[in-house]
Amino acid sequence: MSGPVNSVSKQMNVDTDIITLTRFILQEQQTVAPTATGELSLLLNALQFAFKFIAHNIRRAELVNLIGVSGSANSTGDVQKKLDVIGDEIFINAMRSSNNVKVLVSEEQEDLIVFPGGGTYAVCTDPIDGSSNIDAGVSVGTIFGVYKLQEGSTGGISDVLRPGKEMVAAGYTMYGASAHLALTTGHGVNLFTLDTQLGEFILTHPNLKLPDTKNIYSLNEGYSNKFPEYVQDYLKDIKKEGYSLRYIGLMVADVHRTLLYGGIFAYPTLKLRVLYECFPMALLMEQAGGSAVTIKGERILDILPKGIHDKSSIVLGSKGEVEKSLKHVPK
Ligand code: P6P
């Protein structure tokens, strides 16, 4: 009997063969990397614990007054929200205790962290992206990207100042009414939803693919006078075609909608960070059949960062929509 046993339960509309993230990670290791050491699987499980714990604290936030500012500032001078600090500490502790992570880059930390012990991976993260939304009860998210340490490396900055195409895993978790996790390990994109009763992420959208075109555009038009002329021309053209504007102001949420519905998301000026915002989202997009470029049309995943907090412009989404926008780039 090879397939699932569910003939009776199906009639009762009960799924008795759910795929948890833990099961998915192990199955993927057995199928696509049978000779793997299992260290990436252990790292992904440490990541999912961090997401569950952050989700738990965000759900409690309004109850135990974890919203509001912490009074400190992060590496880039942003006023830190209490959940920023808690999310960062949860993430650091989960990565350190996994014993699989050697190097950690966090938006909340000025310098990269090198853990003692023998981890063989480097993780880049924005532990709580969009924290300014927290007080308004709007979704926030965690974004992550994973590099395998370079051959012979004992763990240092050279393990993360590399093109995003060398990442071996990436994704995000969006915390809202429930938590949604998008993950790629280079074999497509899968979406999981946290079942808080079960305490497990459940596979809800296997092998997600974007439609090639969709008339939705997503960017902060409030800054349009700062965009290059050709970007403003592009916006004029798509408005004439009746495109809908959807902009939440949280990269994780705007990218999540783009993954599910298609369309185009852009941040044409320099705000989003290469290592822990642009690279992970670009990897997800390409793995889901979309694309991700700078406003000049350079592939995001080919960028070679010079600093761990480098920024880049970004245009991502349905391949046909990104290509349409690039027709406006001056030759
Ligand atoms: P703006 C959130 O603060 C964030 O870093 C991203 O998640 C989001 O895409 C962007 O900034 C929103 O920026 O300038 O439109 O508020």
mmCIF file of C-alpha atoms and ligand atoms in Angstrom:
data_model
loop_
_atom_site.group_PDB
_atom_site.id
_atom_site.type_symbol
_atom_site.label_atom_id
_atom_site.label_comp_id
_atom_site.label_asym_id
_atom_site.label_seq_id
_atom_site.Cartn_x
_atom_site.Cartn_y
_atom_site.Cartn_z
ATOM 1 C CA MET A 1 0.000 0.000 0.000
ATOM 2 C CA SER A 2 2.024 2.983 -1.281
ATOM 3 C CA GLY A 3 -0.408 5.904 -1.048
ATOM 4 C CA PRO A 4 -1.909 7.431 2.146
ATOM 5 C CA VAL A 5 -4.631 5.530 4.001
ATOM 6 C CA ASN A 6 -7.493 8.016 3.909
ATOM 7 C CA SER A 7 -10.497 6.544 2.097
ATOM 8 C CA VAL A 8 -12.859 6.809 5.097
ATOM 9 C CA SER A 9 -11.423 9.992 6.585
ATOM 10 C CA LYS A 10 -11.713 11.756 3.210
ATOM 11 C CA GLN A 11 -15.468 11.183 3.288
ATOM 12 C CA MET A 12 -15.439 12.733 6.781
ATOM 13 C CA ASN A 13 -13.412 15.668 5.398
ATOM 14 C CA VAL A 14 -10.592 14.890 7.845
ATOM 15 C CA ASP A 15 -7.001 15.012 6.589
ATOM 16 C CA THR A 16 -5.208 12.119 8.255
ATOM 17 C CA ASP A 17 -1.987 12.502 6.298
ATOM 18 C CA ILE A 18 -0.875 16.099 6.925
ATOM 19 C CA ILE A 19 2.671 17.072 5.962
ATOM 20 C CA THR A 20 4.372 19.012 8.752
ATOM 21 C CA LEU A 21 7.435 21.144 8.055
ATOM 22 C CA THR A 22 9.539 18.672 10.042
ATOM 23 C CA ARG A 23 8.324 15.777 7.869
ATOM 24 C CA PHE A 24 8.782 17.864 4.713
ATOM 25 C CA ILE A 25 12.389 18.785 5.611
ATOM 26 C CA LEU A 26 13.316 15.162 6.292
ATOM 27 C CA GLN A 27 11.525 13.875 3.175
ATOM 28 C CA GLU A 28 13.245 16.522 1.043
ATOM 29 C CA GLN A 29 16.649 15.549 2.475
ATOM 30 C CA GLN A 30 15.976 11.870 1.692
ATOM 31 C CA THR A 31 14.824 12.576 -1.858
ATOM 32 C CA VAL A 32 16.996 15.435 -3.155
ATOM 33 C CA ALA A 33 20.075 15.028 -0.939
ATOM 34 C CA PRO A 34 20.250 11.367 0.187
ATOM 35 C CA THR A 35 23.973 11.640 0.986
ATOM 36 C CA ALA A 36 23.529 14.859 3.015
ATOM 37 C CA THR A 37 24.866 14.998 6.586
ATOM 38 C CA GLY A 38 21.469 16.221 7.819
ATOM 39 C CA GLU A 39 22.963 19.443 9.203
ATOM 40 C CA LEU A 40 20.838 21.700 6.971
ATOM 41 C CA SER A 41 17.739 19.785 8.116
ATOM 42 C CA LEU A 42 18.719 20.379 11.742
ATOM 43 C CA LEU A 43 19.301 24.067 10.972
ATOM 44 C CA LEU A 44 15.881 24.384 9.297
ATOM 45 C CA ASN A 45 14.287 22.805 12.347
ATOM 46 C CA ALA A 46 16.071 25.314 14.605
ATOM 47 C CA LEU A 47 14.729 28.060 12.350
ATOM 48 C CA GLN A 48 11.165 26.762 12.638
ATOM 49 C CA PHE A 49 11.466 26.754 16.439
ATOM 50 C CA ALA A 50 12.527 30.428 16.306
ATOM 51 C CA PHE A 51 9.501 31.272 14.127
ATOM 52 C CA LYS A 52 7.106 29.421 16.453
ATOM 53 C CA PHE A 53 8.527 31.198 19.519
ATOM 54 C CA ILE A 54 8.425 34.631 17.823
ATOM 55 C CA ALA A 55 4.849 33.933 16.679
ATOM 56 C CA HIS A 56 3.950 33.011 20.268
ATOM 57 C CA ASN A 57 5.385 36.294 21.584
ATOM 58 C CA ILE A 58 3.691 38.379 18.900
ATOM 59 C CA ARG A 59 0.356 36.772 19.749
ATOM 60 C CA ARG A 60 0.997 37.702 23.401
ATOM 61 C CA ALA A 61 2.368 41.156 22.509
ATOM 62 C CA GLU A 62 -0.827 43.082 22.973
ATOM 63 C CA LEU A 63 -1.690 41.054 26.061
ATOM 64 C CA VAL A 64 1.587 41.620 27.915
ATOM 65 C CA ASN A 65 2.391 45.030 26.443
ATOM 66 C CA LEU A 66 5.345 43.904 24.319
ATOM 67 C CA ILE A 67 4.490 46.531 21.748
ATOM 68 C CA GLY A 68 5.994 49.991 21.839
ATOM 69 C CA VAL A 69 9.606 51.069 21.710
ATOM 70 C CA SER A 70 12.396 49.490 23.686
ATOM 71 C CA GLY A 71 14.300 52.778 23.891
ATOM 72 C CA SER A 72 17.397 51.384 22.155
ATOM 73 C CA ALA A 73 18.456 51.806 18.523
ATOM 74 C CA ASN A 74 19.699 49.115 16.120
ATOM 75 C CA SER A 75 22.769 49.005 13.900
ATOM 76 C CA THR A 76 21.212 51.298 11.350
ATOM 77 C CA GLY A 77 19.885 53.782 13.902
ATOM 78 C CA ASP A 78 16.244 52.667 13.706
ATOM 79 C CA VAL A 79 14.448 53.053 17.042
ATOM 80 C CA GLN A 80 13.991 49.468 18.210
ATOM 81 C CA LYS A 81 10.580 48.179 19.167
ATOM 82 C CA LYS A 82 10.427 45.783 22.125
ATOM 83 C CA LEU A 83 9.540 42.908 19.784
ATOM 84 C CA ASP A 84 12.537 43.785 17.583
ATOM 85 C CA VAL A 85 14.800 43.152 20.554
ATOM 86 C CA ILE A 86 12.966 40.017 21.686
ATOM 87 C CA GLY A 87 12.789 38.634 18.126
ATOM 88 C CA ASP A 88 16.505 39.244 17.644
ATOM 89 C CA GLU A 89 17.411 37.541 20.920
ATOM 90 C CA ILE A 90 15.124 34.564 20.206
ATOM 91 C CA PHE A 91 16.736 34.180 16.790
ATOM 92 C CA ILE A 92 20.322 34.495 18.079
ATOM 93 C CA ASN A 93 19.694 31.931 20.851
ATOM 94 C CA ALA A 94 18.001 29.485 18.455
ATOM 95 C CA MET A 95 20.874 29.713 15.956
ATOM 96 C CA ARG A 96 23.601 29.484 18.595
ATOM 97 C CA SER A 97 22.005 26.466 20.341
ATOM 98 C CA SER A 98 21.526 24.629 17.015
ATOM 99 C CA ASN A 99 25.309 24.067 16.817
ATOM 100 C CA ASN A 100 24.882 24.174 13.028
ATOM 101 C CA VAL A 101 25.301 27.949 12.609
ATOM 102 C CA LYS A 102 28.767 29.480 12.752
ATOM 103 C CA VAL A 103 28.056 33.000 11.439
ATOM 104 C CA LEU A 104 24.957 35.157 11.956
ATOM 105 C CA VAL A 105 24.159 38.516 10.342
ATOM 106 C CA SER A 106 21.157 40.320 11.830
ATOM 107 C CA GLU A 107 19.688 43.706 10.902
ATOM 108 C CA GLU A 108 19.631 44.384 14.656
ATOM 109 C CA GLN A 109 23.371 43.754 15.108
ATOM 110 C CA GLU A 110 26.080 46.176 13.908
ATOM 111 C CA ASP A 111 28.628 43.409 13.324
ATOM 112 C CA LEU A 112 28.275 39.798 12.311
ATOM 113 C CA ILE A 113 28.223 37.246 15.138
ATOM 114 C CA VAL A 114 30.621 34.271 15.058
ATOM 115 C CA PHE A 115 29.474 31.514 17.435
ATOM 116 C CA PRO A 116 31.887 29.161 19.218
ATOM 117 C CA GLY A 117 31.580 25.493 18.208
ATOM 118 C CA GLY A 118 31.590 23.864 14.824
ATOM 119 C CA GLY A 119 28.622 25.099 12.808
ATOM 120 C CA THR A 120 28.978 24.893 9.028
ATOM 121 C CA TYR A 121 26.333 27.463 7.985
ATOM 122 C CA ALA A 122 25.973 31.247 7.921
ATOM 123 C CA VAL A 123 22.511 32.775 8.433
ATOM 124 C CA CYS A 124 21.425 36.301 7.458
ATOM 125 C CA THR A 125 18.208 37.620 8.983
ATOM 126 C CA ASP A 126 15.868 40.494 9.561
ATOM 127 C CA PRO A 127 14.314 39.003 12.691
ATOM 128 C CA ILE A 128 11.297 41.344 12.845
ATOM 129 C CA ASP A 129 10.777 43.087 9.517
ATOM 130 C CA GLY A 130 8.283 45.910 9.561
ATOM 131 C CA SER A 131 8.267 46.362 13.317
ATOM 132 C CA SER A 132 6.876 49.892 12.878
ATOM 133 C CA ASN A 133 3.594 48.117 12.054
ATOM 134 C CA ILE A 134 3.555 46.239 15.372
ATOM 135 C CA ASP A 135 1.714 48.894 17.391
ATOM 136 C CA ALA A 136 -1.024 49.023 14.741
ATOM 137 C CA GLY A 137 -1.556 45.259 14.893
ATOM 138 C CA VAL A 138 -0.443 44.880 11.241
ATOM 139 C CA SER A 139 1.522 41.773 10.222
ATOM 140 C CA VAL A 140 5.284 41.679 10.729
ATOM 141 C CA GLY A 141 7.724 39.069 9.519
ATOM 142 C CA THR A 142 11.091 37.326 9.760
ATOM 143 C CA ILE A 143 13.244 37.045 6.624
ATOM 144 C CA PHE A 144 16.215 34.648 6.410
ATOM 145 C CA GLY A 145 18.867 33.403 4.011
ATOM 146 C CA VAL A 146 21.389 30.585 4.536
ATOM 147 C CA TYR A 147 24.896 30.120 3.100
ATOM 148 C CA LYS A 148 27.026 27.025 3.595
ATOM 149 C CA LEU A 149 30.450 28.114 4.899
ATOM 150 C CA GLN A 150 33.073 28.240 2.185
ATOM 151 C CA GLU A 151 35.477 25.279 1.911
ATOM 152 C CA GLY A 152 38.024 25.456 4.757
ATOM 153 C CA SER A 153 36.409 28.522 6.373
ATOM 154 C CA THR A 154 36.399 28.798 10.162
ATOM 155 C CA GLY A 155 33.568 31.338 9.911
ATOM 156 C CA GLY A 156 33.868 34.996 9.036
ATOM 157 C CA ILE A 157 32.620 37.869 6.911
ATOM 158 C CA SER A 158 33.832 36.260 3.671
ATOM 159 C CA ASP A 159 31.172 33.560 4.188
ATOM 160 C CA VAL A 160 28.385 36.153 3.763
ATOM 161 C CA LEU A 161 29.818 38.780 1.382
ATOM 162 C CA ARG A 162 28.848 36.491 -1.522
ATOM 163 C CA PRO A 163 26.270 36.637 -4.330
ATOM 164 C CA GLY A 164 22.780 35.594 -3.267
ATOM 165 C CA LYS A 165 22.786 32.778 -5.845
ATOM 166 C CA GLU A 166 25.117 30.923 -3.427
ATOM 167 C CA MET A 167 22.433 30.762 -0.721
ATOM 168 C CA VAL A 168 21.341 27.168 -0.049
ATOM 169 C CA ALA A 169 18.030 28.091 1.621
ATOM 170 C CA ALA A 170 15.893 31.197 2.125
ATOM 171 C CA GLY A 171 12.428 32.312 3.060
ATOM 172 C CA TYR A 172 10.234 34.285 5.407
ATOM 173 C CA THR A 173 7.633 33.843 8.110
ATOM 174 C CA MET A 174 4.759 36.325 8.215
ATOM 175 C CA TYR A 175 3.057 36.687 11.610
ATOM 176 C CA GLY A 176 -0.612 37.679 11.489
ATOM 177 C CA ALA A 177 -3.854 35.913 12.430
ATOM 178 C CA SER A 178 -1.732 32.790 11.876
ATOM 179 C CA ALA A 179 1.906 32.405 10.795
ATOM 180 C CA HIS A 180 2.781 31.657 7.165
ATOM 181 C CA LEU A 181 6.226 30.328 6.253
ATOM 182 C CA ALA A 182 7.585 30.356 2.688
ATOM 183 C CA LEU A 183 10.703 28.198 2.221
ATOM 184 C CA THR A 184 13.039 27.286 -0.609
ATOM 185 C CA THR A 185 16.099 25.037 -0.450
ATOM 186 C CA GLY A 186 16.695 25.436 -4.174
ATOM 187 C CA HIS A 187 14.031 22.926 -5.211
ATOM 188 C CA GLY A 188 10.986 25.164 -5.620
ATOM 189 C CA VAL A 189 8.940 27.119 -3.053
ATOM 190 C CA ASN A 190 6.626 25.595 -0.463
ATOM 191 C CA LEU A 191 4.248 27.455 1.847
ATOM 192 C CA PHE A 192 3.382 26.288 5.360
ATOM 193 C CA THR A 193 0.761 27.555 7.827
ATOM 194 C CA LEU A 194 1.228 27.327 11.593
ATOM 195 C CA ASP A 195 -1.474 25.269 13.321
ATOM 196 C CA THR A 196 -1.220 26.807 16.789
ATOM 197 C CA GLN A 197 -3.112 23.959 18.467
ATOM 198 C CA LEU A 198 -0.818 21.343 16.970
ATOM 199 C CA GLY A 199 2.229 23.635 17.254
ATOM 200 C CA GLU A 200 3.282 22.558 13.751
ATOM 201 C CA PHE A 201 3.767 24.304 10.408
ATOM 202 C CA ILE A 202 1.554 22.411 7.923
ATOM 203 C CA LEU A 203 2.217 22.277 4.161
ATOM 204 C CA THR A 204 -0.652 24.230 2.578
ATOM 205 C CA HIS A 205 0.772 25.412 -0.795
ATOM 206 C CA PRO A 206 3.167 22.813 -2.275
ATOM 207 C CA ASN A 207 5.439 23.868 -5.171
ATOM 208 C CA LEU A 208 4.116 27.437 -5.478
ATOM 209 C CA LYS A 209 4.471 29.065 -8.930
ATOM 210 C CA LEU A 210 3.688 32.680 -9.822
ATOM 211 C CA PRO A 211 1.511 33.472 -12.828
ATOM 212 C CA ASP A 212 3.644 35.030 -15.607
ATOM 213 C CA THR A 213 1.548 38.225 -15.634
ATOM 214 C CA LYS A 214 -0.847 39.926 -13.208
ATOM 215 C CA ASN A 215 -2.032 43.563 -13.260
ATOM 216 C CA ILE A 216 -1.158 44.353 -9.622
ATOM 217 C CA TYR A 217 1.690 46.735 -8.760
ATOM 218 C CA SER A 218 3.068 47.313 -5.280
ATOM 219 C CA LEU A 219 5.341 50.224 -4.275
ATOM 220 C CA ASN A 220 5.192 53.374 -2.161
ATOM 221 C CA GLU A 221 3.913 55.989 -4.619
ATOM 222 C CA GLY A 222 4.495 58.632 -1.940
ATOM 223 C CA TYR A 223 8.139 58.688 -2.986
ATOM 224 C CA SER A 224 7.487 58.695 -6.737
ATOM 225 C CA ASN A 225 9.123 62.127 -7.182
ATOM 226 C CA LYS A 226 12.374 60.484 -5.998
ATOM 227 C CA PHE A 227 12.130 57.705 -8.640
ATOM 228 C CA PRO A 228 14.117 57.977 -11.893
ATOM 229 C CA GLU A 229 12.108 59.445 -14.775
ATOM 230 C CA TYR A 230 11.852 56.081 -16.526
ATOM 231 C CA VAL A 231 10.264 54.487 -13.424
ATOM 232 C CA GLN A 232 7.689 57.276 -13.338
ATOM 233 C CA ASP A 233 6.987 56.685 -17.059
ATOM 234 C CA TYR A 234 6.462 52.971 -16.362
ATOM 235 C CA LEU A 235 3.974 53.805 -13.593
ATOM 236 C CA LYS A 236 2.053 56.143 -15.910
ATOM 237 C CA ASP A 237 1.793 53.391 -18.533
ATOM 238 C CA ILE A 238 0.504 50.661 -16.216
ATOM 239 C CA LYS A 239 -2.039 53.026 -14.682
ATOM 240 C CA LYS A 240 -3.367 53.717 -18.184
ATOM 241 C CA GLU A 241 -3.783 49.936 -18.483
ATOM 242 C CA GLY A 242 -5.837 49.884 -15.277
ATOM 243 C CA TYR A 243 -3.390 48.085 -12.925
ATOM 244 C CA SER A 244 -4.442 47.826 -9.261
ATOM 245 C CA LEU A 245 -2.195 49.242 -6.524
ATOM 246 C CA ARG A 246 -1.730 47.037 -3.452
ATOM 247 C CA TYR A 247 0.854 48.234 -0.896
ATOM 248 C CA ILE A 248 1.003 47.098 2.734
ATOM 249 C CA GLY A 249 4.396 48.632 3.564
ATOM 250 C CA LEU A 250 5.760 45.335 4.914
ATOM 251 C CA MET A 251 8.068 43.582 2.427
ATOM 252 C CA VAL A 252 7.094 40.156 3.762
ATOM 253 C CA ALA A 253 3.368 40.834 3.260
ATOM 254 C CA ASP A 254 3.785 42.500 -0.154
ATOM 255 C CA VAL A 255 6.004 39.648 -1.333
ATOM 256 C CA HIS A 256 3.623 37.033 0.137
ATOM 257 C CA ARG A 257 0.717 38.481 -1.858
ATOM 258 C CA THR A 258 2.905 38.645 -4.977
ATOM 259 C CA LEU A 259 3.900 34.978 -4.543
ATOM 260 C CA LEU A 260 0.247 33.952 -4.217
ATOM 261 C CA TYR A 261 -1.417 36.238 -6.798
ATOM 262 C CA GLY A 262 1.412 37.424 -9.065
ATOM 263 C CA GLY A 263 2.124 41.053 -9.995
ATOM 264 C CA ILE A 264 5.133 43.260 -9.310
ATOM 265 C CA PHE A 265 6.664 44.692 -6.103
ATOM 266 C CA ALA A 266 9.321 47.409 -6.190
ATOM 267 C CA TYR A 267 11.358 49.529 -3.844
ATOM 268 C CA PRO A 268 13.173 51.761 -6.350
ATOM 269 C CA THR A 269 15.207 53.797 -3.825
ATOM 270 C CA LEU A 270 17.843 52.522 -1.393
ATOM 271 C CA LYS A 271 16.224 51.167 1.769
ATOM 272 C CA LEU A 272 15.980 47.385 1.552
ATOM 273 C CA ARG A 273 19.023 45.387 2.620
ATOM 274 C CA VAL A 274 20.774 43.036 0.239
ATOM 275 C CA LEU A 275 21.725 40.142 2.523
ATOM 276 C CA TYR A 276 18.576 39.685 4.577
ATOM 277 C CA GLU A 277 15.770 41.239 2.505
ATOM 278 C CA CYS A 278 16.643 41.350 -1.217
ATOM 279 C CA PHE A 279 18.561 38.063 -1.556
ATOM 280 C CA PRO A 280 16.045 35.806 0.267
ATOM 281 C CA MET A 281 13.056 37.326 -1.547
ATOM 282 C CA ALA A 282 14.863 37.162 -4.888
ATOM 283 C CA LEU A 283 15.687 33.478 -4.364
ATOM 284 C CA LEU A 284 12.050 32.726 -3.517
ATOM 285 C CA MET A 285 10.851 34.607 -6.601
ATOM 286 C CA GLU A 286 13.223 32.825 -9.010
ATOM 287 C CA GLN A 287 12.410 29.441 -7.451
ATOM 288 C CA ALA A 288 8.685 30.186 -7.930
ATOM 289 C CA GLY A 289 9.224 31.040 -11.615
ATOM 290 C CA GLY A 290 9.408 34.806 -11.138
ATOM 291 C CA SER A 291 12.355 37.191 -11.272
ATOM 292 C CA ALA A 292 14.110 39.866 -9.172
ATOM 293 C CA VAL A 293 16.296 42.673 -10.482
ATOM 294 C CA THR A 294 17.567 46.132 -9.540
ATOM 295 C CA ILE A 295 15.852 49.126 -11.176
ATOM 296 C CA LYS A 296 18.685 49.023 -13.755
ATOM 297 C CA GLY A 297 17.785 45.440 -14.618
ATOM 298 C CA GLU A 298 20.738 43.657 -12.945
ATOM 299 C CA ARG A 299 19.845 40.274 -11.452
ATOM 300 C CA ILE A 300 19.612 40.667 -7.642
ATOM 301 C CA LEU A 301 21.178 37.243 -6.973
ATOM 302 C CA ASP A 302 24.336 38.235 -8.888
ATOM 303 C CA ILE A 303 25.061 41.222 -6.611
ATOM 304 C CA LEU A 304 28.318 40.912 -4.651
ATOM 305 C CA PRO A 305 27.719 42.764 -1.357
ATOM 306 C CA LYS A 306 30.617 44.788 0.085
ATOM 307 C CA GLY A 307 29.121 45.239 3.541
ATOM 308 C CA ILE A 308 26.694 43.174 5.637
ATOM 309 C CA HIS A 309 24.134 46.017 5.734
ATOM 310 C CA ASP A 310 24.392 47.018 2.055
ATOM 311 C CA LYS A 311 21.174 48.223 0.383
ATOM 312 C CA SER A 312 19.809 47.780 -3.125
ATOM 313 C CA SER A 313 16.849 48.856 -5.213
ATOM 314 C CA ILE A 314 14.610 45.921 -6.090
ATOM 315 C CA VAL A 315 11.896 45.017 -8.598
ATOM 316 C CA LEU A 316 10.470 41.502 -8.192
ATOM 317 C CA GLY A 317 7.464 39.377 -9.121
ATOM 318 C CA SER A 318 5.876 37.777 -12.178
ATOM 319 C CA LYS A 319 8.492 37.330 -14.905
ATOM 320 C CA GLY A 320 6.302 39.002 -17.548
ATOM 321 C CA GLU A 321 5.631 42.003 -15.310
ATOM 322 C CA VAL A 322 9.323 42.492 -14.422
ATOM 323 C CA GLU A 323 10.276 42.244 -18.105
ATOM 324 C CA LYS A 324 7.569 44.796 -18.965
ATOM 325 C CA SER A 325 8.985 47.239 -16.404
ATOM 326 C CA LEU A 326 12.517 46.803 -17.798
ATOM 327 C CA LYS A 327 11.419 48.021 -21.236
ATOM 328 C CA HIS A 328 11.533 51.504 -19.685
ATOM 329 C CA VAL A 329 15.187 51.228 -18.542
ATOM 330 C CA PRO A 330 17.334 53.545 -20.690
ATOM 331 C CA LYS A 331 19.628 51.539 -22.997
HETATM 332 P P1 P6P B 1 8.189 52.482 3.285
HETATM 333 C C1 P6P B 1 9.445 47.885 6.625
HETATM 334 O O1 P6P B 1 9.832 48.985 7.435
HETATM 335 C C2 P6P B 1 10.406 47.825 5.434
HETATM 336 O O2 P6P B 1 11.712 47.628 5.870
HETATM 337 C C3 P6P B 1 9.980 46.742 4.472
HETATM 338 O O3 P6P B 1 9.419 45.648 5.107
HETATM 339 C C4 P6P B 1 8.976 47.447 3.589
HETATM 340 O O4 P6P B 1 8.878 46.900 2.294
HETATM 341 C C5 P6P B 1 9.531 48.865 3.526
HETATM 342 O O5 P6P B 1 10.326 49.040 4.718
HETATM 343 C C6 P6P B 1 8.441 49.895 3.528
HETATM 344 O O6 P6P B 1 9.078 51.139 3.409
HETATM 345 O O7 P6P B 1 9.223 53.549 3.031
HETATM 346 O O8 P6P B 1 7.262 52.298 2.104
HETATM 347 O O9 P6P B 1 7.459 52.621 4.596
#
